[in-house]
mmCIF file of C-alpha atoms and ligand atoms in Angstrom:
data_model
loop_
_atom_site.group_PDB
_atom_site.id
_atom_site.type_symbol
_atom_site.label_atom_id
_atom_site.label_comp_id
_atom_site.label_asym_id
_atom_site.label_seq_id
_atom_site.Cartn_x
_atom_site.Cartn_y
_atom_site.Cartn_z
ATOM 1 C CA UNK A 8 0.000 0.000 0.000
ATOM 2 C CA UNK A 9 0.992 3.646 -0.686
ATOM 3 C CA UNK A 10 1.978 5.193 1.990
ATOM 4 C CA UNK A 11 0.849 8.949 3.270
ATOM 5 C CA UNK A 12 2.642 12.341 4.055
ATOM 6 C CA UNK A 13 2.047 15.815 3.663
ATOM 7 C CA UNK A 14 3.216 19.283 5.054
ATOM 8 C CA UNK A 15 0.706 20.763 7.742
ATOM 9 C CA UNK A 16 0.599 24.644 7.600
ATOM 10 C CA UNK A 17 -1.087 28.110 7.398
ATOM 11 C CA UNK A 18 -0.728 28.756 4.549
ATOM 12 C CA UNK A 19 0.528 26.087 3.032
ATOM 13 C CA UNK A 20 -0.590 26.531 -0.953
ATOM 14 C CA UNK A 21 2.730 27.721 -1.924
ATOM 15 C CA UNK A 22 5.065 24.770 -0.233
ATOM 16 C CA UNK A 23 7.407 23.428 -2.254
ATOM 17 C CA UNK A 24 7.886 20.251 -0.254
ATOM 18 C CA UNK A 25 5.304 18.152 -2.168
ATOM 19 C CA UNK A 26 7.088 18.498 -4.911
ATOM 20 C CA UNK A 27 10.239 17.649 -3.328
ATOM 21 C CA UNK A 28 9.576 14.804 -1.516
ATOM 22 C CA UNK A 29 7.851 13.610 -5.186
ATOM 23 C CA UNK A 30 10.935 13.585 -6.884
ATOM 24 C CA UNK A 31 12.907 11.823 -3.572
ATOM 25 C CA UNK A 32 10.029 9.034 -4.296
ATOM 26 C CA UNK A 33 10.559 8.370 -7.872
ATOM 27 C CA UNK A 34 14.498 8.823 -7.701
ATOM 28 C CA UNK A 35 14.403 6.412 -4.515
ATOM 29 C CA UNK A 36 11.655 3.983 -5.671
ATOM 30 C CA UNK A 37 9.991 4.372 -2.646
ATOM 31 C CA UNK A 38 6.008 3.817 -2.698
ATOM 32 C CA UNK A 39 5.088 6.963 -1.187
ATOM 33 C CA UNK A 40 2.098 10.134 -2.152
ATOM 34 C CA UNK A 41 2.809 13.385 -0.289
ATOM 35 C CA UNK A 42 0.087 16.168 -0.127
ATOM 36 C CA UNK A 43 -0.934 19.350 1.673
ATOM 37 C CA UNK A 44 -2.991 19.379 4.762
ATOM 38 C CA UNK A 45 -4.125 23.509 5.324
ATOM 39 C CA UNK A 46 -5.614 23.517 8.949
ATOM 40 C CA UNK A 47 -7.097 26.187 10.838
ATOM 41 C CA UNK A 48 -5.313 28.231 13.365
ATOM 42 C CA UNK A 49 -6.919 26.178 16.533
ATOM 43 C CA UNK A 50 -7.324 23.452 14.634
ATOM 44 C CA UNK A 51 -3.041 21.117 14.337
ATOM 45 C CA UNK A 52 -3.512 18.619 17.039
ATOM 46 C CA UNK A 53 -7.260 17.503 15.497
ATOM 47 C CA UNK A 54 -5.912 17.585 12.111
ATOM 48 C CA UNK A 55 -2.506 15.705 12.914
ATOM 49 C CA UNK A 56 -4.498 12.854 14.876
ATOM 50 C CA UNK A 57 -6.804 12.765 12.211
ATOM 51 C CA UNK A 58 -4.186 12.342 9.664
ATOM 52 C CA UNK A 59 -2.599 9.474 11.770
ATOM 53 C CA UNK A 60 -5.909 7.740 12.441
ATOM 54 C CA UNK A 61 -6.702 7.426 8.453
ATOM 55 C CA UNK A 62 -3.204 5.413 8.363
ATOM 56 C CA UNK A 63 -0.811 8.574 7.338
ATOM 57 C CA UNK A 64 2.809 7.762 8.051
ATOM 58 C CA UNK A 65 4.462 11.403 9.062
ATOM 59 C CA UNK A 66 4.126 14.766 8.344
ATOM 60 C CA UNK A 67 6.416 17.844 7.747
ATOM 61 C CA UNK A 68 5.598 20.875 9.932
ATOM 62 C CA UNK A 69 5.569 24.235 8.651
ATOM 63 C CA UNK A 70 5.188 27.695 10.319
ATOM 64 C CA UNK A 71 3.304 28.205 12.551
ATOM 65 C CA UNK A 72 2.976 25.093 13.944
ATOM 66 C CA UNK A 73 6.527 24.010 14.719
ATOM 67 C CA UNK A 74 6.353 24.532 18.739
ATOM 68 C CA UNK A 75 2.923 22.949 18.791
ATOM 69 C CA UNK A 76 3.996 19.847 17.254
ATOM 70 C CA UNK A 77 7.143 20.182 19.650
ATOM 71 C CA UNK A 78 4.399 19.876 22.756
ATOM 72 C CA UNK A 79 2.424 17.064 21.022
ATOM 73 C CA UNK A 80 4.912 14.519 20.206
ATOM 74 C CA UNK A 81 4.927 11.745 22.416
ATOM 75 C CA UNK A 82 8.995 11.484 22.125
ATOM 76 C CA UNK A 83 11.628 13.934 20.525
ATOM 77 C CA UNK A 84 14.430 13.401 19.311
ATOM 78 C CA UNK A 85 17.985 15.325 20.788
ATOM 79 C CA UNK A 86 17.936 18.340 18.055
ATOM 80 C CA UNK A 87 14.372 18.634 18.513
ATOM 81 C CA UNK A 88 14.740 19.233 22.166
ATOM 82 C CA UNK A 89 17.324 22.036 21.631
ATOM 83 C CA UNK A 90 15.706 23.465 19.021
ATOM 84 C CA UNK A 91 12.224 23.457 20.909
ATOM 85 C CA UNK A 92 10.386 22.754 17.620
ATOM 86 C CA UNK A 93 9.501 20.107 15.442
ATOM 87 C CA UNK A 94 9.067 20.083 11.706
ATOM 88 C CA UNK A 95 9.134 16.244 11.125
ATOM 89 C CA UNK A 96 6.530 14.047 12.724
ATOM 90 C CA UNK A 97 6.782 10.156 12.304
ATOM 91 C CA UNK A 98 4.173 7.788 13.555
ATOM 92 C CA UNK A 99 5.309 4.608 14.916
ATOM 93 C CA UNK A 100 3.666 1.855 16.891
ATOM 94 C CA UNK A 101 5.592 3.297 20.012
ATOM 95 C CA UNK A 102 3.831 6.858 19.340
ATOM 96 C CA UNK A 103 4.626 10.215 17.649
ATOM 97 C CA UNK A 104 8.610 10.800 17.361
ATOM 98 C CA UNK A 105 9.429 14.549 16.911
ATOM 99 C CA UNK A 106 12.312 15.421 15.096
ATOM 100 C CA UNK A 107 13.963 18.539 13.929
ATOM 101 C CA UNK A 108 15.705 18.675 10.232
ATOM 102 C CA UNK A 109 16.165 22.084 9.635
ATOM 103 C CA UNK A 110 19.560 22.946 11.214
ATOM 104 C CA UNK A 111 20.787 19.959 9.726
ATOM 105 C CA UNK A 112 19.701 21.271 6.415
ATOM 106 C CA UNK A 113 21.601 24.316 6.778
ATOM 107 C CA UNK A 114 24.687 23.083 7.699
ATOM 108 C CA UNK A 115 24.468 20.331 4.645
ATOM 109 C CA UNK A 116 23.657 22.770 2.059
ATOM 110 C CA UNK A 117 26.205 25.133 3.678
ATOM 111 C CA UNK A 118 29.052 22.102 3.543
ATOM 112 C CA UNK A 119 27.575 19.890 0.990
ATOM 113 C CA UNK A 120 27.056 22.202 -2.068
ATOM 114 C CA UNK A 121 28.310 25.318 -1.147
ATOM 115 C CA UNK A 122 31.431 23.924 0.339
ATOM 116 C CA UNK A 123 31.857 26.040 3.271
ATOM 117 C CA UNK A 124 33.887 24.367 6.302
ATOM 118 C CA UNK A 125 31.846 25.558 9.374
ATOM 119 C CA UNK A 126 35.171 23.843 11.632
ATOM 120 C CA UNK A 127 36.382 27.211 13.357
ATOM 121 C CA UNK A 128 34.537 29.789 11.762
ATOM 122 C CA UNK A 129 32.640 32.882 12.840
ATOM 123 C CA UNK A 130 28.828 32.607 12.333
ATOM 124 C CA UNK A 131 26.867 36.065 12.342
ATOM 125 C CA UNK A 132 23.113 34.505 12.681
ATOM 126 C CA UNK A 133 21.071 37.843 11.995
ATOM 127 C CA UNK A 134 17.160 37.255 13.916
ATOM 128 C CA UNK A 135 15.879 35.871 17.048
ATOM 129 C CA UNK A 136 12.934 34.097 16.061
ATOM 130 C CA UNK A 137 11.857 30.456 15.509
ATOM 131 C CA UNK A 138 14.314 30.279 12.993
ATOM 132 C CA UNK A 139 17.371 30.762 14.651
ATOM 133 C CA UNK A 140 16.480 28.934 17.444
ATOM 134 C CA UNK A 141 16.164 25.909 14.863
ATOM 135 C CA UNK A 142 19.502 25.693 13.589
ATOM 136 C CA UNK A 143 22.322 26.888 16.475
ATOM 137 C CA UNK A 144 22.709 23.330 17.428
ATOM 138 C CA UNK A 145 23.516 21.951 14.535
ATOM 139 C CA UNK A 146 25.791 25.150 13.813
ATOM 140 C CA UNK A 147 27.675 24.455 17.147
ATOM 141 C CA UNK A 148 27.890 20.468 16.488
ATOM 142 C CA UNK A 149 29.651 21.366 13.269
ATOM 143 C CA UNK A 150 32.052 22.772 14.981
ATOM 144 C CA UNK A 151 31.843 26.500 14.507
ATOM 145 C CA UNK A 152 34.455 28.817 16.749
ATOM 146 C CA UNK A 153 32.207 31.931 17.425
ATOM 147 C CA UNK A 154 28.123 32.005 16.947
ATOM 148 C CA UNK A 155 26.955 35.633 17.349
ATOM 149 C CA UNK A 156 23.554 36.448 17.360
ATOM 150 C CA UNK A 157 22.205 39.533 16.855
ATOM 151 C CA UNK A 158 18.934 40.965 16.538
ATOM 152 C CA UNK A 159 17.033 44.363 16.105
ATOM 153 C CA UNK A 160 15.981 44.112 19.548
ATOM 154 C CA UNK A 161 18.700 43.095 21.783
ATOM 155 C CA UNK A 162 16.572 41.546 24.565
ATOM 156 C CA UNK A 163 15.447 38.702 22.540
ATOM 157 C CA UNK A 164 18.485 37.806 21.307
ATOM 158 C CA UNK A 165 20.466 37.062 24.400
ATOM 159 C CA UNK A 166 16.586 35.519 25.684
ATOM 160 C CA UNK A 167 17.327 33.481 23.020
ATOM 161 C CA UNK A 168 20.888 32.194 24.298
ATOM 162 C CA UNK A 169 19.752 31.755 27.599
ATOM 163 C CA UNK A 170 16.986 29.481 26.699
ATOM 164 C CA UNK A 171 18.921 27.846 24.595
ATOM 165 C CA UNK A 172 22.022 27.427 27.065
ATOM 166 C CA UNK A 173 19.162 25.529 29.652
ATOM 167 C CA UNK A 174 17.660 22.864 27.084
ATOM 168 C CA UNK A 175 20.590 20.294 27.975
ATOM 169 C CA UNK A 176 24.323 19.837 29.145
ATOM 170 C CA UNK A 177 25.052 20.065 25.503
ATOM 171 C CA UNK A 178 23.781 23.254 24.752
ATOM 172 C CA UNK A 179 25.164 24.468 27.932
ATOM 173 C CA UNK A 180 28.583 23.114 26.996
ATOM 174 C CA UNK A 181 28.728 26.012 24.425
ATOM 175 C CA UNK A 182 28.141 29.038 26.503
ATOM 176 C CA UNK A 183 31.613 30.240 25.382
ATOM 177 C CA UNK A 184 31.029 30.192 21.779
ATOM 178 C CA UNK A 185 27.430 31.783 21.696
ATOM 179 C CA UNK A 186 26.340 35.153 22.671
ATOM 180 C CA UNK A 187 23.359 37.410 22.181
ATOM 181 C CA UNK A 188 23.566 41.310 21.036
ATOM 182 C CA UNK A 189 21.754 43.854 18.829
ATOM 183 C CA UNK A 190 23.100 44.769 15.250
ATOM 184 C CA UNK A 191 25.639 47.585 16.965
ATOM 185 C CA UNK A 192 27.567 45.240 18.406
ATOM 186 C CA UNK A 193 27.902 42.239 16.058
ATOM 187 C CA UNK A 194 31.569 42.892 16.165
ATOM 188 C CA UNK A 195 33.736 42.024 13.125
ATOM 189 C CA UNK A 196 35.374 39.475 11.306
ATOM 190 C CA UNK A 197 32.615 36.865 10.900
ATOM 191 C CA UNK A 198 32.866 34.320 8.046
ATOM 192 C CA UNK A 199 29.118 33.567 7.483
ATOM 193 C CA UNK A 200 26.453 36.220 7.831
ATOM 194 C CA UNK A 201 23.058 34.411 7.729
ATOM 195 C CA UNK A 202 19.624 36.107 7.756
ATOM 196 C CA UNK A 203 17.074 34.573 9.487
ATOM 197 C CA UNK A 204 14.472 37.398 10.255
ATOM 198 C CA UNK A 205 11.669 37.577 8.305
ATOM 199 C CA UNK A 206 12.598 41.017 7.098
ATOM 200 C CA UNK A 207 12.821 39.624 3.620
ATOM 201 C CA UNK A 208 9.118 38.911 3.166
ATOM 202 C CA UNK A 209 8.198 42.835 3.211
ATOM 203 C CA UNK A 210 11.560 43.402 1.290
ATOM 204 C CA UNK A 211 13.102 45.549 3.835
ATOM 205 C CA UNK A 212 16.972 46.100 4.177
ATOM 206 C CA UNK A 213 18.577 45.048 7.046
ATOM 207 C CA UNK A 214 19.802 47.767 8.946
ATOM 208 C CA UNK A 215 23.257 46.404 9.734
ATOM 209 C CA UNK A 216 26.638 47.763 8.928
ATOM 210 C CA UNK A 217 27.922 47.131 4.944
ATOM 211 C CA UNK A 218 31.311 46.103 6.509
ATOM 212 C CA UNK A 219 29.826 42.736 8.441
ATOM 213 C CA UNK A 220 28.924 41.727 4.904
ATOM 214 C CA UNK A 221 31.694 42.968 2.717
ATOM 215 C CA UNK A 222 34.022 40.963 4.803
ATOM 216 C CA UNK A 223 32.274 37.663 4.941
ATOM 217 C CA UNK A 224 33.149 34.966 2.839
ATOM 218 C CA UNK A 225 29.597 33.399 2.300
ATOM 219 C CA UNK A 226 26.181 35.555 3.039
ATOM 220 C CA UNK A 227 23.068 33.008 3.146
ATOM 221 C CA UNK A 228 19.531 34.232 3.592
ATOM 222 C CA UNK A 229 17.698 31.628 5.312
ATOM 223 C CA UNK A 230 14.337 32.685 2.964
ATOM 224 C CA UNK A 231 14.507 32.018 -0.864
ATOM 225 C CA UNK A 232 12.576 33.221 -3.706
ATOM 226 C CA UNK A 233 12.277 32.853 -7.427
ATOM 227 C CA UNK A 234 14.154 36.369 -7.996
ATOM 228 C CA UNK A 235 17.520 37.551 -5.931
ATOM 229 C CA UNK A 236 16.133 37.965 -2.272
ATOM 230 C CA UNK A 237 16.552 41.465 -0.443
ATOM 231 C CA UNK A 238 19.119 40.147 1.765
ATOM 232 C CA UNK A 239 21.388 38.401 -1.056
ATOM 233 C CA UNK A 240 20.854 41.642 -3.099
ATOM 234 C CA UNK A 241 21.976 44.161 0.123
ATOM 235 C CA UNK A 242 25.078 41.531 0.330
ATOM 236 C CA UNK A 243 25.806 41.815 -2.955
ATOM 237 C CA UNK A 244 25.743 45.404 -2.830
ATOM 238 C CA UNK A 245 27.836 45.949 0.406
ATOM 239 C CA UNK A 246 30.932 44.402 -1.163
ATOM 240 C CA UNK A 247 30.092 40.483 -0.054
ATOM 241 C CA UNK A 248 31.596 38.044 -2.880
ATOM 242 C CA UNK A 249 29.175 34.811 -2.685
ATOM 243 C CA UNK A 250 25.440 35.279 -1.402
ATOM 244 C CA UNK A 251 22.634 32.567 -1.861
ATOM 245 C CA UNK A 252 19.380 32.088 -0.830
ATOM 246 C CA UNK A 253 17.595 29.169 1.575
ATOM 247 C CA UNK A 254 16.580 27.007 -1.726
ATOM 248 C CA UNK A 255 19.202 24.293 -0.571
ATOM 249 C CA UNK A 256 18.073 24.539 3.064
ATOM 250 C CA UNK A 257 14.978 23.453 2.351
ATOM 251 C CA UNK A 258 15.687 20.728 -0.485
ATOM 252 C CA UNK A 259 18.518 18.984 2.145
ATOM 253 C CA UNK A 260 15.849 19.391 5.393
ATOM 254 C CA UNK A 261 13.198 17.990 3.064
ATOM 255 C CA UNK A 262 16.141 15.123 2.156
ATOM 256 C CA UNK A 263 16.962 14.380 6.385
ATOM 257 C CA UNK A 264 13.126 14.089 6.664
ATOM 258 C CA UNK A 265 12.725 11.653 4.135
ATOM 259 C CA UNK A 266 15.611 9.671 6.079
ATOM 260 C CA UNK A 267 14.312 9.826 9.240
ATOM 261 C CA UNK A 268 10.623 8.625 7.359
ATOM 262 C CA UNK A 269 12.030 5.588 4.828
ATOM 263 C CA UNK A 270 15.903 5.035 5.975
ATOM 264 C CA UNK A 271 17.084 6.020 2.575
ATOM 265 C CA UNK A 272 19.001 9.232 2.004
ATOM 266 C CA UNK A 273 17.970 11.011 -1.556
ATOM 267 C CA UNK A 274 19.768 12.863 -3.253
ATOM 268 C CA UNK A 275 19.952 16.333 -3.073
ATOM 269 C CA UNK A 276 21.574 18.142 -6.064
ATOM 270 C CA UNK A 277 19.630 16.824 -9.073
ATOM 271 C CA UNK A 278 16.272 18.179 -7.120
ATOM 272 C CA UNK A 279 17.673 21.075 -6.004
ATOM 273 C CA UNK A 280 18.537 22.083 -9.619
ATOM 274 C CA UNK A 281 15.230 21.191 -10.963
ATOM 275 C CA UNK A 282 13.572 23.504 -8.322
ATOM 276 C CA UNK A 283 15.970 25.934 -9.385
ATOM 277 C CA UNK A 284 14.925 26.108 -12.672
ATOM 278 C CA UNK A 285 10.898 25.874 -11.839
ATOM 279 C CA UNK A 286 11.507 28.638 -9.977
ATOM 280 C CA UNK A 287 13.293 30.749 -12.441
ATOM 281 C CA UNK A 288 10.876 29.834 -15.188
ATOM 282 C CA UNK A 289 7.822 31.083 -12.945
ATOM 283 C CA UNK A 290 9.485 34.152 -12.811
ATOM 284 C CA UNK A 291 9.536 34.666 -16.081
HETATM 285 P P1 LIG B 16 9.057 33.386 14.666
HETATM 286 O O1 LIG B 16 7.567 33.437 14.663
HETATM 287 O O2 LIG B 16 9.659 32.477 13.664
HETATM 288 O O3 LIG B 16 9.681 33.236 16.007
HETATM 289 P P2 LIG B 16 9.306 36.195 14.655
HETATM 290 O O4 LIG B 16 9.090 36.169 16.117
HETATM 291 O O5 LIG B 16 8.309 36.893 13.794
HETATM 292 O O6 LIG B 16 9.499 34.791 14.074
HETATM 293 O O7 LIG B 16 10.772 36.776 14.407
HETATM 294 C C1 LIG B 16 11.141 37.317 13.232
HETATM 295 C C2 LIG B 16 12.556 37.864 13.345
HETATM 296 O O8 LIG B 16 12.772 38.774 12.266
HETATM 297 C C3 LIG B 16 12.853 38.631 14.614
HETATM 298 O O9 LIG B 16 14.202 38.446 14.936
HETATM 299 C C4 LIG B 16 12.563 40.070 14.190
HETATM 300 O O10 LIG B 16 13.239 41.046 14.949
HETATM 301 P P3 LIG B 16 12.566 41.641 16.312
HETATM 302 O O11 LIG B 16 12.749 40.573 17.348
HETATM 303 O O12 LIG B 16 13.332 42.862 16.588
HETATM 304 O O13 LIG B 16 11.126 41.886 15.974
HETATM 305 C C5 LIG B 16 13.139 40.040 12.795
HETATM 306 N N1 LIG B 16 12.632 41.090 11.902
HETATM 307 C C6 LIG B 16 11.426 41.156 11.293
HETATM 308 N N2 LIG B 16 11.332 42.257 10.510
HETATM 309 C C7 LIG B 16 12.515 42.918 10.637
HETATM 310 C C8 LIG B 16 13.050 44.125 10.068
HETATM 311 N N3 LIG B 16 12.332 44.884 9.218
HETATM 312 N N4 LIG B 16 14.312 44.481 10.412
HETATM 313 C C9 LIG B 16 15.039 43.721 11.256
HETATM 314 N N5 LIG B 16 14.588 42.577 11.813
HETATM 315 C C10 LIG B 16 13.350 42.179 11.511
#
C-alpha cells in the first residue's frame, strides 16, 4: 500500500515540499504520495491525529505550527529538544517521534554544495525568532568557533541564548562560543552572515553595517525566492563576494526528513537544480 505524508501549515498553498519529496520518491523507488494538509489556526492537534488515524505515516511541519507539534509529540528526538520545535513528525507503533531537520539542512547545504567548512569559523546569525532557534545546534555540532547572534531588539536575542544554554548539558557546553547582542555590536570578522528574520518577506533592508557583509566569505539568507532575495541583493551590494538564498536549506531538510521517514538518504543536487529552474521559469 501507498503510503501517506504531507506538510501541515497556514498557509501552506505555496510549499514546495510536495514536490520535493515527489521527486525523492521516484528517484528512490519508494512507494510513497505526499500532499498538503491547510488547517485552521486552533485546529493542528485535530488535524494531525486525524491524519494518523486514516493510516498517514508522518508529516512535515511548517510555520506556525513548529512549537505545537514540539508539545504534542509523544517522544523527541535530541535536536528537537534544543531546538524546541519540530518540523518532522513520524508515527510509529511506540507513538509520535518529533524530530527537527532544519539545522541539519543548513549546515548540509552550507558544507555539501556550497562547500563552506563551518570547523572554526565565525557565524553572524542575523534574527531571534523560531528560525534561529532551529539551527544553532547543529551550527555548534559542526564545529563553529564563534556564533553571534544579533537581533534588532537586543533583549530577545540574548533571551534566546539563555533558553537555549538551559535545554541540555550540551547546549550548555557552548556558553563560550554563543552570545546574544543587537546589530551595533555584532563585532567584526565573521565568516558567514546568515539572515534569518523575516525582514525579507516585506523586502526591507537590514539595517546592519555594509562592513559585516563585505568581509564575509559566504552571506546566506535563510528565505529564498524565485528572484535575488533582499538580503542576497543588500550583500551583494555591500561588497560580499558569494550570497545565496535558503533554496538548498529546504531541499537537504526535506532530504533528512525523508531519512528519518524511509531510511534512505535522496539525493539532493539533481532536485535542487530542478527547483531551481521551476523557480526561475515562474518568474519569467
Ligand atoms: P518566529 O515566529 O519564527 O519566532 P518572529 O518572532 O516573527 O518569528 O521573528 C522574526 C525575526 O525577524 C525577529 O528576529 C525580528 O526582529 P525583532 O525581534 O526585533 O522583531 C526580525 N525582523 C522582522 N522584521 C525585521 C526588520 N524589518 N528588520 C530587522 N529585523 C526584523
Amino acid at each position: 500500500m501507498t503510503d501517506r505524508y504531507a506538510v501541515i501549515g497556514n498557509p501552506v498553498a505555496h510549499s514546495r515540499s510536495p514536490s520535493i519529496h515527489a521527486r525523492f520518491a521516484k528517484q528512490t523507488g519508494e512507494d510513497l504520495e505526499y500532499g498538503r494538509l491547510l488547517v485552521p489556526l486552533d485546529g493542528f492537534v485535530e488535524a494531525v491525529e486525524r491524519f494518523r488515524d486514516a493510516g498517514g505515516r508522518g508529516l512535515n511541519v511548517t510555520l506556525p505550527f513548529k512549537p505545537e507539534a514540539f508539545a504534542w509529540a509523544a517522544r523527541r528526538s535530541e535536536r528537537a529538544q534544543v531546538a524546541g520545535a519540530v518540523n518532522t513528525l513520524r508515527f510509529d507503533r511506540e507513538g509520535a517521534w518529533g524530530d527537527n531537520t532544519d539545522g541539519a539542512g543548513l549546515v548540509r547545504d552550507l558544507e555539501g554544495r556550497l562547500e563552506l567548512a563551518l570547523a572554526g569559523r565565525s557565524v553572524l546569525i542575523l534574527g531571534a525568532g523560531g528560525a534561529t532557534r532551529g539551527v544553532l545546534g547543529p551550527l555548534l555540532d559542526a564545529g563553529v568557533a564563534r556564533l553571534t547572534i544579533a537581533n534588532r531588539t537586543p533583549g530577545r536575542a540574548i533571551e534566546l541564548v539563555d533558553e537555549f544554554l538551559r535545554t541540555s548539558a550540551s547546549a550548555a557546553a557552548a556558553a563560550d562560543r554563543l552570545r546574544g547582542c543587537g546589530f551595533d555590536d555584532a563585532g567584526d570578522g565573521h565568516d558567514l552572515v546568515v539572515n534569518a528574520t523575516s525582514a525579507g518577506l516585506a523586502g526591507d533592508r537590514l539595517p546592519i553595517a555594509d562592513a559585516l557583509l563585505a568581509g564575509a566569505v559566504l552571506a546566506y539568507d535563510m528565505f529564498y525566492a524565485a528572484r535575488e532575495t533582499a538580503f542576497v541583493a543588500q550583500a551583494l551590494a555591500a561588497g560580499c563576494r558569494r550570497a545565496c538564498d535558503g533554496l538548498g536549506m529546504l531541499v537537504e531538510q526535506a532530504a533528512e526528513s525523508f531519512l528519518v521517514w524511509r531510511g534512505v538518504r535522496p539525493l539532493t543536487a539533481p532536485v535542487y537544480e530542478a527547483l531551481r529552474a521551476e523557480l526561475a521559469a515562474e518568474a519569467g
